[in-house]
Tab-separated table of C-alpha atoms in Angstrom:
chain	number	residue	atom	x	y	z
V	998	PRO	CA	84.625	103.485	104.202
V	999	ALA	CA	87.242	100.854	103.347
V	1000	GLN	CA	84.596	98.617	101.758
V	1001	VAL	CA	85.455	95.656	103.984
V	1002	TYR	CA	81.742	94.824	104.248
V	1003	GLU	CA	79.645	95.289	101.117
V	1004	VAL	CA	75.996	94.691	100.258
V	1005	PRO	CA	75.808	92.459	97.156
V	1006	GLU	CA	74.370	94.109	94.026
V	1007	GLU	CA	71.691	91.384	93.796
V	1008	ALA	CA	70.316	92.377	97.206
V	1009	LEU	CA	70.003	96.002	96.142
V	1010	GLU	CA	68.344	95.042	92.851
V	1011	GLU	CA	65.761	92.893	94.668
V	1012	GLY	CA	64.894	95.765	96.997
V	1013	ASN	CA	64.794	98.452	94.285
V	1014	GLY	CA	68.044	99.959	95.564
V	1015	LYS	CA	66.942	100.018	99.212
V	1016	LEU	CA	67.407	97.833	102.260
V	1017	ASP	CA	64.897	97.531	105.063
V	1018	ALA	CA	64.994	96.130	108.586
V	1019	GLU	CA	62.610	93.292	107.676
V	1020	ARG	CA	64.872	91.666	105.076
V	1021	LYS	CA	68.042	89.779	105.942
V	1022	VAL	CA	70.988	90.255	103.605
V	1023	GLU	CA	74.327	88.443	103.717
V	1024	LEU	CA	77.212	90.876	103.438
V	1025	GLN	CA	80.249	90.213	101.275
V	1026	ILE	CA	83.483	90.497	103.230
V	1027	THR	CA	86.641	91.700	101.479
V	1028	PRO	CA	89.532	91.007	103.873
V	1029	SER	CA	92.087	92.513	101.470
V	1030	ASN	CA	90.579	95.954	102.249
V	1031	CYS	CA	90.855	95.476	106.018
V	1032	VAL	CA	93.429	97.865	107.496
V	1033	GLN	CA	93.968	95.762	110.637
V	1034	CYS	CA	94.504	92.571	108.599
V	1035	GLY	CA	96.959	94.353	106.290
V	1036	ALA	CA	98.949	95.822	109.178
V	1037	ILE	CA	99.249	92.455	110.882
V	1038	THR	CA	100.338	90.781	107.643
V	1039	ALA	CA	102.927	93.509	106.967
V	1040	LYS	CA	104.432	92.976	110.415
V	1041	GLY	CA	104.627	89.229	109.768
V	1042	GLY	CA	102.474	88.448	112.766
V	1043	ARG	CA	99.519	86.213	113.342
V	1044	LEU	CA	95.945	87.424	113.271
V	1045	THR	CA	94.518	86.947	116.755
V	1046	PRO	CA	90.918	88.055	117.276
V	1047	PRO	CA	90.591	90.824	119.869
V	1048	GLU	CA	88.865	90.301	123.222
V	1049	GLY	CA	90.200	86.849	124.015
V	1050	GLY	CA	89.395	84.991	120.801
V	1051	ASP	CA	85.640	85.419	120.521
V	1052	GLY	CA	85.755	88.699	118.622
V	1053	PRO	CA	83.867	91.822	119.647
V	1054	ASN	CA	81.358	91.441	122.446
V	1055	TYR	CA	78.393	93.292	120.958
V	1056	GLN	CA	75.102	93.335	122.827
V	1057	VAL	CA	71.739	94.251	121.357
V	1058	ALA	CA	69.879	96.719	123.537
């Protein structure tokens, strides 16, 4: 909802406005819309990735 990750317009145009599981698309990241990044910056702190530095530990089932 905060539009941190966005699908580029070119990718939507190539797929006639749709995305499918077969096609890989690189997302655009807009860190200025990130609530966590903004809160850390406002507090004057450093951005430390959660979970020990490697980021989220997602697993594909």
